[in-house]
Coordinates of C-alpha atoms in Angstrom, one line a residue:
M12 CA -12.4 13.4 -8.1
A13 CA -11.7 10.4 -10.3
Y14 CA -9.7 7.3 -8.9
E15 CA -7.8 4.8 -11.0
L16 CA -5.8 1.8 -9.8
I17 CA -2.7 0.5 -11.7
V18 CA -1.5 -3.0 -10.7
N19 CA 1.9 -3.8 -11.9
S20 CA 2.7 -7.5 -11.4
N21 CA 6.5 -8.3 -12.0
K22 CA 9.3 -10.5 -10.8
G23 CA 7.7 -11.9 -7.6
E24 CA 6.2 -8.7 -6.4
I25 CA 3.3 -6.6 -7.1
L26 CA 3.2 -2.7 -7.3
I27 CA -0.2 -0.9 -6.7
A28 CA -0.4 2.7 -7.8
L29 CA -3.6 4.7 -6.7
L30 CA -4.1 7.8 -8.8
Q31 CA -6.5 10.6 -8.0
D32 CA -7.3 12.8 -11.0
K33 CA -4.1 11.2 -12.6
K34 CA -1.8 12.2 -9.7
L35 CA -0.1 9.4 -7.7
V36 CA -1.3 9.5 -4.1
E37 CA -0.5 6.1 -3.0
L38 CA 1.9 3.3 -3.8
H39 CA 1.9 -0.2 -2.4
K40 CA 4.6 -2.8 -2.7
E41 CA 3.6 -6.4 -1.9
K42 CA 5.8 -9.5 -2.2
S43 CA 3.9 -12.4 -3.9
N44 CA 5.1 -14.5 -1.0
N45 CA 4.3 -12.4 1.8
Q46 CA 3.3 -14.4 4.8
F47 CA 2.8 -11.9 7.5
S48 CA 0.2 -9.3 6.4
V49 CA -1.8 -6.8 8.7
G50 CA -4.9 -8.6 9.4
D51 CA -3.7 -12.3 9.1
I52 CA -4.7 -14.6 12.0
Y53 CA -2.4 -17.2 13.5
L54 CA -2.4 -20.0 16.1
G55 CA 1.0 -19.2 17.7
K56 CA 2.8 -20.5 20.8
V57 CA 4.0 -18.4 23.6
S58 CA 7.9 -18.4 23.5
R59 CA 8.8 -16.0 26.5
V60 CA 6.8 -14.2 29.1
M61 CA 8.6 -10.9 30.0
K62 CA 7.2 -9.3 33.3
G63 CA 9.2 -6.2 33.1
L64 CA 7.7 -5.4 29.7
N65 CA 4.3 -6.7 30.7
A66 CA 4.4 -8.6 27.3
A67 CA 5.1 -11.9 25.8
F68 CA 6.7 -13.0 22.7
V69 CA 4.9 -15.5 20.5
D70 CA 6.1 -17.8 17.7
V71 CA 3.9 -17.4 14.7
G72 CA 6.6 -18.9 12.3
Y73 CA 8.5 -15.8 11.7
E74 CA 12.2 -15.6 12.1
K75 CA 11.8 -13.3 15.1
D76 CA 9.0 -13.9 17.7
A77 CA 6.0 -11.5 17.5
F78 CA 5.4 -9.1 20.3
L79 CA 2.2 -9.1 22.4
H80 CA 1.8 -6.5 25.0
Y81 CA -0.7 -7.0 27.8
L82 CA -2.9 -4.0 26.6
D83 CA -3.3 -6.0 23.3
L84 CA -4.8 -9.0 24.8
G85 CA -8.3 -7.6 24.8
P86 CA -10.9 -7.7 27.6
Q87 CA -12.2 -11.1 26.4
F88 CA -9.0 -12.9 26.1
R89 CA -9.9 -15.7 28.6
S90 CA -12.9 -16.4 26.5
L91 CA -10.8 -16.8 23.4
C92 CA -8.4 -19.1 25.1
K93 CA -11.3 -21.1 26.3
Y94 CA -12.7 -21.3 22.8
V95 CA -9.5 -22.3 21.2
E96 CA -9.0 -25.2 23.8
D97 CA -12.7 -26.3 23.6
V98 CA -12.4 -26.4 19.7
K99 CA -9.1 -28.5 19.7
K100 CA -10.4 -30.8 22.4
G101 CA -13.7 -31.5 20.5
R102 CA -15.9 -29.7 23.2
Q103 CA -17.0 -26.9 20.8
N104 CA -18.6 -28.5 17.8
D105 CA -20.2 -25.4 16.3
P106 CA -18.5 -22.1 15.3
N107 CA -21.7 -20.2 16.5
L108 CA -21.0 -18.7 19.9
M109 CA -24.8 -18.5 20.7
Y110 CA -24.3 -21.2 23.5
F111 CA -20.8 -20.5 24.4
K112 CA -20.3 -19.1 27.8
N113 CA -18.0 -16.2 28.1
E114 CA -15.2 -16.1 30.7
P115 CA -15.0 -12.9 32.9
D116 CA -12.9 -10.2 31.4
I117 CA -9.5 -9.6 32.3
N118 CA -8.3 -6.7 34.5
K119 CA -7.2 -3.9 32.4
D120 CA -4.5 -3.0 34.9
G121 CA -3.4 -6.7 35.3
K122 CA -0.1 -8.4 34.6
I123 CA 0.9 -10.5 31.7
D124 CA 2.1 -13.5 33.8
E125 CA -1.4 -13.8 35.3
V126 CA -3.1 -14.9 32.0
V127 CA -0.3 -16.0 29.8
K128 CA 2.1 -18.8 30.3
P129 CA 5.1 -20.2 28.4
N130 CA 4.2 -22.7 25.6
M131 CA 0.6 -21.8 25.8
P132 CA -1.4 -21.9 22.3
I133 CA -2.9 -18.6 21.6
L134 CA -4.9 -17.2 18.7
V135 CA -3.4 -13.8 17.6
Q136 CA -3.9 -11.2 14.7
I137 CA -1.1 -9.4 13.0
A138 CA -1.4 -5.7 13.9
K139 CA 2.0 -4.5 12.3
E140 CA 4.1 -6.2 9.9
P141 CA 7.6 -6.9 10.5
I142 CA 9.6 -3.8 10.3
S143 CA 13.6 -3.5 10.2
A144 CA 14.9 -6.0 12.7
K145 CA 11.5 -6.3 14.8
G146 CA 9.1 -9.1 14.4
P147 CA 5.3 -8.6 13.8
R148 CA 3.4 -6.8 16.4
I149 CA 0.3 -8.9 17.3
T150 CA -3.0 -8.6 19.2
S151 CA -5.4 -11.2 20.7
E152 CA -8.4 -8.8 20.1
L153 CA -9.6 -10.3 17.0
S154 CA -11.3 -8.3 14.2
I155 CA -12.6 -9.5 10.9
P156 CA -13.3 -6.7 8.3
G157 CA -15.6 -6.8 5.5
R158 CA -16.8 -4.2 3.1
Y159 CA -19.5 -2.7 5.3
L160 CA -18.9 -4.4 8.7
V161 CA -16.3 -5.6 11.0
I162 CA -17.0 -8.4 13.3
T163 CA -15.5 -9.0 16.6
P164 CA -16.1 -12.2 18.6
F165 CA -17.0 -12.7 22.2
N166 CA -18.9 -9.4 22.9
D167 CA -22.3 -8.2 21.7
R168 CA -21.6 -4.4 21.1
V169 CA -22.7 -2.6 18.0
T170 CA -20.8 0.6 17.3
I171 CA -20.8 2.7 14.1
S172 CA -18.3 5.0 12.2
S173 CA -18.2 8.5 13.5
K174 CA -18.0 9.6 9.9
I175 CA -21.6 8.9 9.5
K176 CA -23.3 12.0 10.6
D177 CA -26.9 11.7 9.7
E178 CA -28.7 10.5 12.9
A179 CA -31.5 8.8 11.3
E180 CA -29.2 6.7 9.1
R181 CA -27.1 5.9 12.2
D182 CA -30.2 4.6 14.0
R183 CA -31.4 2.8 10.9
L184 CA -28.0 1.0 10.5
I185 CA -27.6 0.2 14.3
N186 CA -31.1 -1.3 14.6
S187 CA -30.8 -3.3 11.5
V188 CA -27.4 -4.7 12.5
R189 CA -28.8 -5.6 16.0
E190 CA -31.7 -7.6 14.5
I191 CA -29.3 -9.7 12.1
K192 CA -26.2 -10.1 14.0
P193 CA -25.4 -13.5 15.8
K194 CA -25.3 -13.6 19.5
N195 CA -21.9 -13.1 21.1
F196 CA -20.5 -11.2 18.2
G197 CA -19.8 -7.5 18.1
V198 CA -20.1 -5.5 15.0
I199 CA -18.5 -2.3 13.9
I200 CA -20.4 -0.4 11.0
R201 CA -18.0 1.1 8.7
T202 CA -18.6 4.4 6.7
A203 CA -19.0 2.5 3.4
A204 CA -22.4 1.0 5.1
E205 CA -24.1 4.6 4.7
G206 CA -27.2 4.3 2.4
K207 CA -26.7 0.5 1.9
S208 CA -29.8 -1.7 1.9
L209 CA -30.3 -4.5 4.6
T210 CA -29.7 -7.0 2.0
E211 CA -26.4 -5.9 1.1
I212 CA -25.4 -5.5 4.8
E213 CA -26.7 -9.1 5.7
N214 CA -24.8 -10.4 2.8
D215 CA -21.6 -8.9 4.1
L216 CA -22.3 -10.2 7.5
K217 CA -22.7 -13.8 6.0
D218 CA -19.5 -13.5 4.3
L219 CA -17.8 -12.4 7.5
F220 CA -19.3 -15.3 9.5
G221 CA -18.1 -17.6 6.8
K222 CA -14.4 -16.5 7.6
W223 CA -15.2 -17.3 11.4
E224 CA -16.4 -20.8 10.2
H225 CA -13.0 -21.1 8.4
I226 CA -11.0 -20.4 11.4
F227 CA -13.1 -22.9 13.3
Q228 CA -12.3 -25.7 10.9
E229 CA -8.7 -24.7 10.8
L230 CA -8.4 -24.8 14.5
K231 CA -9.6 -28.4 15.0
N232 CA -6.2 -29.9 13.8
A233 CA -3.9 -26.9 13.8
Q234 CA -0.4 -27.1 15.5
P235 CA 1.2 -23.9 16.3
P236 CA 2.6 -21.9 14.4
H237 CA -0.3 -22.0 11.8
K238 CA -2.1 -19.4 9.8
V239 CA -5.8 -20.0 10.3
L240 CA -7.0 -17.0 8.3
G241 CA -5.3 -15.0 5.7
E242 CA -6.2 -11.3 5.1
V243 CA -7.3 -10.6 1.4
D244 CA -4.3 -9.4 -0.7
R245 CA -3.3 -5.8 -0.7
V246 CA -5.2 -5.1 -4.0
S247 CA -8.6 -6.4 -2.6
A248 CA -8.0 -4.7 0.8
L249 CA -7.7 -1.4 -1.1
L250 CA -10.7 -2.0 -3.2
R251 CA -12.7 -3.2 -0.1
D252 CA -11.8 0.0 1.7
L253 CA -11.9 2.6 -1.1
L254 CA -14.2 1.3 -4.1
N255 CA -16.8 3.9 -4.7
E256 CA -18.5 5.6 -7.5
E257 CA -15.5 7.9 -8.1
F258 CA -13.4 4.8 -9.2
T259 CA -13.3 4.9 -13.0
A260 CA -10.8 2.1 -13.9
I261 CA -8.6 -0.7 -12.7
Y262 CA -5.8 -1.7 -15.0
V263 CA -4.0 -5.1 -14.3
N264 CA -1.2 -6.4 -16.3
D265 CA -1.3 -10.0 -15.1
Q266 CA -3.9 -12.5 -16.3
N267 CA -4.4 -14.3 -13.1
L268 CA -4.6 -11.1 -10.9
F269 CA -7.0 -9.8 -13.6
N270 CA -9.4 -12.7 -13.1
E271 CA -9.1 -12.4 -9.2
I272 CA -9.8 -8.7 -9.1
S273 CA -12.6 -9.0 -11.5
Q274 CA -14.2 -11.9 -9.4
Y275 CA -13.9 -9.8 -6.3
V276 CA -15.2 -6.6 -7.9
Q277 CA -18.1 -8.7 -9.1
T278 CA -18.8 -9.8 -5.4
I279 CA -18.6 -6.5 -3.6
A280 CA -19.8 -4.1 -6.3
P281 CA -21.3 -6.0 -9.4
H282 CA -22.2 -2.7 -11.1
K283 CA -18.7 -1.8 -11.2
K284 CA -17.4 -5.0 -12.7
D285 CA -16.7 -3.4 -16.0
I286 CA -14.1 -1.0 -14.8
V287 CA -11.5 -3.8 -14.4
K288 CA -9.5 -4.0 -17.5
F289 CA -6.6 -6.4 -18.7
Y290 CA -3.6 -4.5 -19.9
D291 CA -1.8 -6.5 -22.6
S292 CA 0.7 -4.0 -24.2
K293 CA 4.4 -4.8 -24.5
L294 CA 4.9 -1.3 -23.0
P295 CA 5.6 -1.3 -19.4
I296 CA 2.3 -0.3 -17.6
F297 CA 3.7 2.3 -15.3
D298 CA 5.3 4.2 -18.2
V299 CA 2.1 4.3 -20.2
F300 CA 0.0 5.7 -17.3
G301 CA 2.7 8.2 -16.4
V302 CA 3.2 6.3 -13.0
E303 CA 7.0 5.8 -13.3
K304 CA 7.8 9.3 -14.1
Q305 CA 5.8 10.5 -11.0
I306 CA 7.7 7.7 -8.8
K307 CA 11.1 9.2 -10.1
S308 CA 10.1 12.8 -9.1
L309 CA 8.5 11.9 -5.9
F310 CA 10.5 9.5 -4.0
G311 CA 14.0 11.4 -4.1
K312 CA 15.4 13.2 -0.9
T313 CA 14.4 16.5 -2.6
V314 CA 10.7 17.1 -4.0
Y315 CA 10.1 20.2 -6.1
L316 CA 6.9 22.0 -6.1
K317 CA 5.1 23.7 -8.9
S318 CA 6.0 27.1 -7.8
G319 CA 9.7 26.6 -7.4
A320 CA 9.6 25.8 -3.7
Y321 CA 11.0 22.4 -2.6
L322 CA 11.1 19.9 0.1
I323 CA 14.1 18.2 1.6
I324 CA 13.0 15.0 3.2
E325 CA 15.3 13.2 5.7
H326 CA 14.7 9.8 7.5
T327 CA 15.7 8.0 10.5
E328 CA 14.4 4.7 12.2
A329 CA 11.5 6.4 14.0
L330 CA 11.6 10.0 12.9
H331 CA 10.9 11.6 9.5
V332 CA 11.9 15.4 8.9
F333 CA 10.5 17.6 6.2
D334 CA 12.2 20.9 5.6
V335 CA 10.4 23.6 3.5
N336 CA 12.4 25.7 1.4
S337 CA 11.1 28.7 -0.8
G338 CA 13.8 28.3 -3.5
N339 CA 13.6 31.0 -6.1
R340 CA 9.7 31.4 -5.5
A341 CA 9.1 34.9 -4.3
K342 CA 6.6 37.4 -5.5
S343 CA 8.3 40.9 -5.5
N344 CA 4.9 42.6 -4.9
A345 CA 4.2 40.6 -1.8
S346 CA 5.6 40.9 1.7
Q347 CA 7.8 38.2 3.3
E348 CA 4.8 37.0 5.6
E349 CA 2.7 36.6 2.4
N350 CA 5.3 34.6 0.5
A351 CA 5.9 32.5 3.5
L352 CA 2.2 31.5 3.8
E353 CA 1.8 30.7 0.1
V354 CA 4.8 28.4 0.1
N355 CA 3.8 26.7 3.4
L356 CA 0.2 26.1 2.1
E357 CA 1.5 24.7 -1.0
A358 CA 4.1 22.5 0.9
A359 CA 1.3 21.2 3.2
E360 CA -0.6 19.9 0.3
E361 CA 2.6 18.0 -1.0
I362 CA 3.5 16.9 2.5
A363 CA 0.0 15.3 3.2
R364 CA 0.5 13.5 -0.1
Q365 CA 3.9 12.4 0.7
L366 CA 2.8 10.8 3.9
R367 CA 0.3 8.6 2.2
L368 CA 2.5 7.9 -0.7
R369 CA 5.6 6.7 1.2
D370 CA 3.5 5.3 4.1
M371 CA 5.6 7.1 6.7
G372 CA 4.8 6.1 10.3
G373 CA 6.2 7.2 13.6
I374 CA 7.1 10.9 14.4
I375 CA 7.1 13.4 11.6
V376 CA 8.5 16.8 12.2
I377 CA 7.9 19.6 9.7
D378 CA 9.9 22.7 9.6
F379 CA 7.9 25.3 7.8
I380 CA 9.0 28.7 6.9
D381 CA 8.7 30.9 9.9
M382 CA 5.5 33.0 10.0
Y383 CA 5.0 35.8 12.7
N384 CA 1.2 36.2 12.3
A385 CA -0.7 33.9 14.6
D386 CA -3.8 34.0 12.3
N387 CA -1.6 32.7 9.3
R388 CA -0.1 29.9 11.7
Q389 CA -3.7 28.7 12.6
L390 CA -4.7 28.9 8.9
L391 CA -1.8 26.4 8.0
Y392 CA -2.5 24.3 10.8
N393 CA -6.2 24.1 9.8
R394 CA -5.3 23.4 6.2
L395 CA -3.0 20.6 7.1
K396 CA -5.6 19.0 9.2
E397 CA -8.2 19.3 6.5
L398 CA -5.7 17.7 3.8
M399 CA -4.9 14.8 6.1
K400 CA -8.6 13.8 6.4
T401 CA -8.3 11.6 3.5
D402 CA -5.4 9.7 5.1
R403 CA -6.8 6.3 6.4
A404 CA -3.9 5.8 8.8
K405 CA -4.5 7.0 12.4
H406 CA -2.7 10.3 13.0
T407 CA -2.5 13.3 15.3
I408 CA -1.3 16.6 14.3
L409 CA 0.0 19.2 16.9
P410 CA -0.3 23.0 16.3
P411 CA 2.9 24.8 15.4
S412 CA 5.4 25.3 18.1
K413 CA 7.2 28.6 19.0
F414 CA 9.9 27.4 16.7
G415 CA 7.6 27.1 13.8
L416 CA 7.7 23.1 13.9
V417 CA 4.6 20.9 13.3
Q418 CA 4.7 17.5 14.9
I419 CA 2.6 14.6 13.6
T420 CA 2.3 11.1 14.9
R421 CA 1.2 8.6 12.3
Q422 CA 0.1 5.0 12.6
R423 CA 2.8 2.7 11.2
L424 CA 1.4 -0.8 10.2
R425 CA 3.9 -1.7 7.3
P426 CA 7.5 -0.9 6.3
E427 CA 7.8 2.5 4.7
V428 CA 7.8 2.3 1.0
N429 CA 11.2 3.2 -0.2
I430 CA 12.2 3.4 -3.7
E431 CA 15.7 4.2 -4.9
V432 CA 15.3 6.8 -7.5
L433 CA 19.0 7.6 -8.1
E434 CA 20.3 5.5 -10.9
V435 CA 23.8 4.0 -11.4
C436 CA 24.9 5.0 -14.8
P437 CA 24.8 1.8 -17.1
S438 CA 27.7 2.9 -19.0
C439 CA 30.2 3.9 -16.5
S440 CA 28.8 1.7 -13.6
G441 CA 29.6 4.6 -11.2
T442 CA 33.3 5.6 -12.2
G443 CA 32.1 8.8 -13.9
K444 CA 33.8 7.9 -17.2
I445 CA 32.1 6.6 -20.2
Q446 CA 32.8 5.5 -23.9
P447 CA 33.0 8.3 -26.4
S448 CA 29.4 9.2 -27.2
V449 CA 30.2 9.3 -30.9
L450 CA 30.7 5.5 -30.6
F451 CA 27.5 4.8 -28.9
V452 CA 25.2 4.4 -31.8
D453 CA 28.0 2.2 -33.5
Q454 CA 27.9 -0.1 -30.4
I455 CA 24.1 -0.5 -30.8
E456 CA 24.4 -1.2 -34.5
K457 CA 27.3 -3.9 -33.9
T458 CA 25.0 -5.8 -31.4
L459 CA 22.0 -5.4 -33.8
H460 CA 24.2 -6.9 -36.5
Y461 CA 25.2 -9.7 -34.3
I462 CA 21.6 -10.7 -33.2
I463 CA 20.3 -10.4 -36.9
T464 CA 23.1 -12.4 -38.8
D465 CA 24.5 -14.8 -36.0
L466 CA 21.3 -15.3 -33.7
K467 CA 18.9 -15.1 -36.8
E468 CA 16.3 -13.1 -34.8
K469 CA 13.6 -11.1 -36.7
N470 CA 11.3 -8.3 -35.9
I471 CA 13.6 -6.7 -33.3
T472 CA 12.7 -4.0 -30.9
I473 CA 15.4 -2.0 -29.4
A474 CA 14.5 -0.1 -26.1
V475 CA 16.4 3.0 -25.4
H476 CA 16.2 6.4 -23.6
P477 CA 13.7 8.8 -25.2
Y478 CA 16.5 11.1 -26.3
I479 CA 18.3 8.4 -28.0
E480 CA 15.1 7.4 -29.7
A481 CA 14.6 10.8 -31.0
Y482 CA 18.1 10.9 -32.4
L483 CA 17.8 7.6 -34.1
T484 CA 14.3 8.2 -35.8
K485 CA 14.7 12.0 -36.8
G486 CA 14.9 12.9 -40.4
I487 CA 13.8 10.9 -43.4
W488 CA 17.2 9.0 -44.0
N489 CA 17.7 8.5 -40.3
K490 CA 19.6 5.5 -38.6
L491 CA 16.3 3.5 -38.1
N492 CA 15.5 3.6 -41.9
Q493 CA 19.1 2.9 -42.8
W494 CA 19.1 -0.2 -40.6
R495 CA 15.8 -1.4 -42.0
W496 CA 17.1 -1.1 -45.5
K497 CA 20.5 -2.5 -44.5
Y498 CA 19.1 -5.6 -42.8
K499 CA 15.9 -6.1 -45.0
Q500 CA 13.4 -6.5 -41.9
W501 CA 11.4 -4.5 -39.7
I502 CA 13.2 -3.0 -36.7
K503 CA 11.4 -1.0 -34.0
I504 CA 12.7 1.8 -31.6
L505 CA 11.0 1.8 -28.2
P506 CA 11.4 5.0 -26.0
M507 CA 11.8 4.0 -22.1
D508 CA 11.4 6.9 -19.6
S509 CA 12.9 4.5 -17.0
Y510 CA 16.2 3.7 -18.9
G511 CA 19.3 5.6 -18.1
F512 CA 20.6 7.8 -20.9
M513 CA 23.0 5.4 -22.5
E514 CA 21.0 2.2 -21.4
Y515 CA 19.7 0.0 -24.2
R516 CA 18.1 -3.5 -24.7
F517 CA 17.0 -5.8 -27.4
F518 CA 13.7 -7.7 -27.5
N519 CA 12.6 -10.3 -29.9
Q520 CA 9.2 -10.6 -31.8
I521 CA 7.3 -12.1 -28.8
G522 CA 8.7 -9.5 -26.2
E523 CA 11.4 -11.6 -24.6
E524 CA 14.8 -9.8 -23.9
I525 CA 17.7 -11.0 -26.3
I526 CA 20.6 -11.4 -23.7
V527 CA 23.9 -10.7 -25.6

């Protein structure tokens, strides 16, 4: 498999498309001013303690207070609070925890009001971004992730990813990390560490400890609410978690982002630095790489499969429903059971892709086509589990129920990616009536005439729907050649897949839109 990352920076937000063999499998949307990303660490202040919920609400600077449940405090909560207090009062003068004396662990069945008090300063980490009307979900069990390791302060445990199966490699990594890790820091060894040298792992650990030192410095004078450590941006987080030998290219259309990503890739994988490429064409980057077309076809209520079958996707606040339909797809020489199995297996592949693509979370219910053979139902269940192995979000899949429904719970850390694919007609603005089509090209020419003769613009580009572009450029004495001859200057027609049928725009020679 070959992976490509397409980064589209535009108007205050960044869209990140992950392509697997040219197919869109993940789409991430990030606001450039996003202040509450998963992994950010804040010094907050407790606003309210809710005994009935066994939870507290914490002010971290968001319009809604963040939610902190007792089970998210972590066993070493008292040690964390003591460390924060000691740093702020000058009793802890070194970020190293070698000589820090831990407090006893909290009772796992305890009550929130036993350890958390109103107005108490508290160090927390964003576990879920604000979703809908809810504030962030937070935890006090801090973890700082790197490329190969994750460090957790105030414990000495070393654990390793269960995806590393080789026992000799597991022993090598665990023993190596135990030798180099600082005292009073736990370490989780990530899957990416498999096969890496001790030097690479040690460098990653040094980077992580540098982040802990940054938290120490920020805490000295911080007044809640205050961000003490920001998670890396979404692009860097994706590269940190996914970058491997199968990555072939990263295309970026913003010079500053290109410089940042190049530097980050140089740091984490110097041998892959040449795969980062700056995209400087005037054509939209998503159009050139076929991402825009895939978005339009994959984010609607109805998603069509190659065979002619299709999915209907419905959403509520906490529940997503997939309805599998065979459509006109049926082999006349096959039984109903065989047809159902083929459609269901094809639908399972697209559903696994859709869950990643839209980043759906909560409860997902799939209504597959009924199958009466128990072996076929088991085959479908096993196939769905296999397809979901590449999903980095935590999830649980239940076997098909007696009604043929498959239920999935999937971790939700961020709002679902929701893109409106239905377009309001630019000509009728939703009224259902448009100007006579015979006058449409005349309208374009009138606007062109005004831009050339009154505004004195030169080297104009007209962006239109591909069908309109074909009409304007077909034949030797086409409309485009007529206009070039008439106005004695170069004019270019640019086809745009993302435009409505009767939508058009004008651009000057440096690519700026001409507002008429």
